[in-house]
PDB file of C-alpha atoms in Angstrom:
ATOM      1  CA  MET A  20      10.686 -24.473  -3.474  1.00  0.00           C
ATOM      2  CA  LYS A  21       7.969 -26.972  -4.429  1.00  0.00           C
ATOM      3  CA  GLY A  22       8.018 -26.628  -7.677  1.00  0.00           C
ATOM      4  CA  ASN A  23       7.785 -24.292 -11.023  1.00  0.00           C
ATOM      5  CA  HIS A  24       4.801 -25.278 -12.598  1.00  0.00           C
ATOM      6  CA  LEU A  25       2.701 -22.510 -12.909  1.00  0.00           C
ATOM      7  CA  GLY A  26      -1.221 -22.735 -13.620  1.00  0.00           C
ATOM      8  CA  GLU A  27      -3.268 -20.096 -15.553  1.00  0.00           C
ATOM      9  CA  PHE A  28      -4.515 -18.399 -12.296  1.00  0.00           C
ATOM     10  CA  GLU A  29      -1.234 -18.505 -10.357  1.00  0.00           C
ATOM     11  CA  GLU A  30       0.322 -17.150 -13.145  1.00  0.00           C
ATOM     12  CA  LEU A  31      -2.818 -14.056 -13.417  1.00  0.00           C
ATOM     13  CA  VAL A  32      -2.138 -13.741  -9.755  1.00  0.00           C
ATOM     14  CA  LEU A  33       1.745 -13.709 -10.512  1.00  0.00           C
ATOM     15  CA  LEU A  34       1.740 -10.849 -12.759  1.00  0.00           C
ATOM     16  CA  MET A  35      -0.543  -8.590 -11.020  1.00  0.00           C
ATOM     17  CA  VAL A  36       1.434  -9.106  -7.992  1.00  0.00           C
ATOM     18  CA  GLY A  37       3.959  -7.402 -10.405  1.00  0.00           C
ATOM     19  CA  VAL A  38       1.761  -5.023 -11.867  1.00  0.00           C
ATOM     20  CA  LEU A  39       0.774  -3.819  -8.238  1.00  0.00           C
ATOM     21  CA  PHE A  40       4.076  -3.341  -7.576  1.00  0.00           C
ATOM     22  CA  ASP A  41       4.575  -2.276  -4.004  1.00  0.00           C
ATOM     23  CA  ASN A  42       0.973  -2.171  -3.304  1.00  0.00           C
ATOM     24  CA  ALA A  43       0.219  -6.018  -3.894  1.00  0.00           C
ATOM     25  CA  TYR A  44      -2.517  -7.544  -0.937  1.00  0.00           C
ATOM     26  CA  GLY A  45      -5.335  -9.620  -1.972  1.00  0.00           C
ATOM     27  CA  VAL A  46      -8.216  -6.986  -2.772  1.00  0.00           C
ATOM     28  CA  THR A  47      -5.739  -4.918  -4.322  1.00  0.00           C
ATOM     29  CA  VAL A  48      -4.449  -8.096  -6.621  1.00  0.00           C
ATOM     30  CA  THR A  49      -8.537  -9.152  -6.551  1.00  0.00           C
ATOM     31  CA  GLU A  50      -9.582  -6.053  -8.118  1.00  0.00           C
ATOM     32  CA  GLU A  51      -6.669  -5.766 -10.854  1.00  0.00           C
ATOM     33  CA  ILE A  52      -7.599  -8.994 -11.906  1.00  0.00           C
ATOM     34  CA  GLU A  53     -10.933  -8.085 -12.801  1.00  0.00           C
ATOM     35  CA  LYS A  54     -10.132  -4.727 -14.312  1.00  0.00           C
ATOM     36  CA  GLN A  55      -7.966  -6.014 -16.279  1.00  0.00           C
ATOM     37  CA  THR A  56      -9.797  -9.005 -18.029  1.00  0.00           C
ATOM     38  CA  GLU A  57     -12.978  -8.537 -16.936  1.00  0.00           C
ATOM     39  CA  ARG A  58     -13.672 -11.666 -15.460  1.00  0.00           C
ATOM     40  CA  ALA A  59     -15.055 -12.049 -11.900  1.00  0.00           C
ATOM     41  CA  VAL A  60     -12.523 -14.192  -9.007  1.00  0.00           C
ATOM     42  CA  SER A  61     -13.441 -14.510  -5.770  1.00  0.00           C
ATOM     43  CA  LEU A  62     -11.205 -12.611  -2.726  1.00  0.00           C
ATOM     44  CA  SER A  63     -10.716 -16.119  -1.480  1.00  0.00           C
ATOM     45  CA  ALA A  64      -9.472 -17.830  -4.806  1.00  0.00           C
ATOM     46  CA  VAL A  65      -7.216 -15.283  -5.059  1.00  0.00           C
ATOM     47  CA  HIS A  66      -5.816 -15.835  -1.486  1.00  0.00           C
ATOM     48  CA  THR A  67      -5.285 -19.433  -2.088  1.00  0.00           C
ATOM     49  CA  ALA A  68      -3.169 -18.631  -4.956  1.00  0.00           C
ATOM     50  CA  LEU A  69      -1.110 -16.151  -3.340  1.00  0.00           C
ATOM     51  CA  TYR A  70      -0.020 -18.978  -0.534  1.00  0.00           C
ATOM     52  CA  ARG A  71       0.625 -21.219  -2.938  1.00  0.00           C
ATOM     53  CA  LEU A  72       2.910 -19.053  -5.070  1.00  0.00           C
ATOM     54  CA  GLU A  73       4.652 -18.014  -1.404  1.00  0.00           C
ATOM     55  CA  GLU A  74       4.933 -22.134  -0.607  1.00  0.00           C
ATOM     56  CA  LYS A  75       6.552 -22.316  -4.435  1.00  0.00           C
ATOM     57  CA  GLY A  76       8.785 -19.552  -3.538  1.00  0.00           C
ATOM     58  CA  PHE A  77       7.947 -17.058  -6.425  1.00  0.00           C
ATOM     59  CA  ILE A  78       6.210 -14.612  -3.866  1.00  0.00           C
ATOM     60  CA  LYS A  79       7.375 -13.475  -0.209  1.00  0.00           C
ATOM     61  CA  SER A  80       4.889 -11.440   1.988  1.00  0.00           C
ATOM     62  CA  ALA A  81       5.399  -8.923   5.133  1.00  0.00           C
ATOM     63  CA  LEU A  82       3.018  -7.673   7.353  1.00  0.00           C
ATOM     64  CA  GLY A  83       2.064  -3.675   6.292  1.00  0.00           C
ATOM     65  CA  GLY A  84       0.667  -1.205   8.705  1.00  0.00           C
ATOM     66  CA  ALA A  85      -2.349  -1.156  10.421  1.00  0.00           C
ATOM     67  CA  THR A  86      -4.870   1.180   8.410  1.00  0.00           C
ATOM     68  CA  GLN A  87      -8.058   2.923   9.750  1.00  0.00           C
ATOM     69  CA  GLU A  88     -10.294   1.371   6.884  1.00  0.00           C
ATOM     70  CA  ARG A  89      -9.400  -2.085   8.145  1.00  0.00           C
ATOM     71  CA  GLY A  90     -10.274  -1.450  11.479  1.00  0.00           C
ATOM     72  CA  GLY A  91      -6.566  -1.528  12.671  1.00  0.00           C
ATOM     73  CA  ARG A  92      -5.981  -4.808  10.885  1.00  0.00           C
ATOM     74  CA  ARG A  93      -2.852  -5.294   8.848  1.00  0.00           C
ATOM     75  CA  LYS A  94      -2.217  -5.936   5.402  1.00  0.00           C
ATOM     76  CA  ARG A  95      -0.212  -8.880   4.059  1.00  0.00           C
ATOM     77  CA  MET A  96       1.770  -7.177   1.175  1.00  0.00           C
ATOM     78  CA  TYR A  97       3.525  -9.196  -1.476  1.00  0.00           C
ATOM     79  CA  THR A  98       6.315  -8.921  -3.805  1.00  0.00           C
ATOM     80  CA  ILE A  99       7.888 -11.233  -6.577  1.00  0.00           C
ATOM     81  CA  THR A 100      11.121 -13.168  -5.381  1.00  0.00           C
ATOM     82  CA  ALA A 101      13.963 -13.566  -7.856  1.00  0.00           C
ATOM     83  CA  ALA A 102      12.121 -16.942  -8.774  1.00  0.00           C
ATOM     84  CA  GLY A 103       9.217 -15.418  -9.298  1.00  0.00           C
ATOM     85  CA  LYS A 104      10.517 -13.070 -11.878  1.00  0.00           C
ATOM     86  CA  ALA A 105      12.454 -16.485 -13.475  1.00  0.00           C
ATOM     87  CA  THR A 106       9.687 -18.384 -14.014  1.00  0.00           C
ATOM     88  CA  LEU A 107       7.579 -15.915 -15.403  1.00  0.00           C
ATOM     89  CA  ASN A 108       9.962 -14.767 -18.325  1.00  0.00           C
ATOM     90  CA  GLU A 109      10.227 -18.765 -18.892  1.00  0.00           C
ATOM     91  CA  VAL A 110       6.247 -18.588 -19.534  1.00  0.00           C
ATOM     92  CA  ARG A 111       6.529 -15.891 -21.639  1.00  0.00           C
ATOM     93  CA  LEU A 112       9.301 -17.637 -23.829  1.00  0.00           C
ATOM     94  CA  MET A 113       7.302 -20.648 -23.784  1.00  0.00           C
ATOM     95  CA  ARG A 114       4.405 -18.778 -25.005  1.00  0.00           C
ATOM     96  CA  ASN A 115       6.205 -16.688 -27.527  1.00  0.00           C
ATOM     97  CA  ARG A 116       8.395 -19.805 -29.022  1.00  0.00           C
ATOM     98  CA  LEU A 117       5.019 -21.448 -29.373  1.00  0.00           C
ATOM     99  CA  TRP A 118       2.981 -18.664 -30.979  1.00  0.00           C
ATOM    100  CA  ASP A 119       5.685 -18.308 -33.452  1.00  0.00           C
ATOM    101  CA  LEU A 120       6.041 -22.025 -34.738  1.00  0.00           C
ATOM    102  CA  ILE A 121       1.594 -21.394 -35.362  1.00  0.00           C
ATOM    103  CA  PRO A 122       1.809 -21.146 -39.392  1.00  0.00           C
ATOM    104  CA  HIS A 123       0.543 -17.985 -40.326  1.00  0.00           C
ATOM    105  CA  THR A 124      -1.765 -19.083 -43.074  1.00  0.00           C
ATOM    106  CA  SER A 125      -3.337 -21.038 -40.052  1.00  0.00           C
ATOM    107  CA  PHE A 126      -4.784 -18.272 -38.271  1.00  0.00           C
ATOM    108  CA  ASN A 127      -4.965 -16.192 -41.493  1.00  0.00           C
ATOM    109  CA  PHE A 128      -2.453 -13.486 -39.591  1.00  0.00           C
ATOM    110  CA  GLY A 129      -2.203 -10.461 -42.221  1.00  0.00           C
ATOM    111  CA  GLN A 130      -5.957 -10.600 -43.561  1.00  0.00           C
ATOM    112  CA  SER A 131      -8.555  -8.962 -42.041  1.00  0.00           C
TER     113      SER A 131
END
């Protein structure tokens, strides 16, 4: 593993691999990010993030079966590894700790 730091976009891609579970490949990850965040992303940016995440050991890939719709080409399917799940959990815990440190008065929580 090359390190466990996650950039914001890598975290987003890793989360979408988890959301898509057994149907995560470049196109579906791209579409899901756009659907969930209403943010345009390029397929090549997603592929770059997927390669980096695999190098870090947070995801693993395997070639799926060939499909007619892709002209007989096979999809590279991605799944989250135990290290990827642990890293996502650490990021979530850290974010929750930081949110809990914000004084309620600074964001006017509870007031509309």
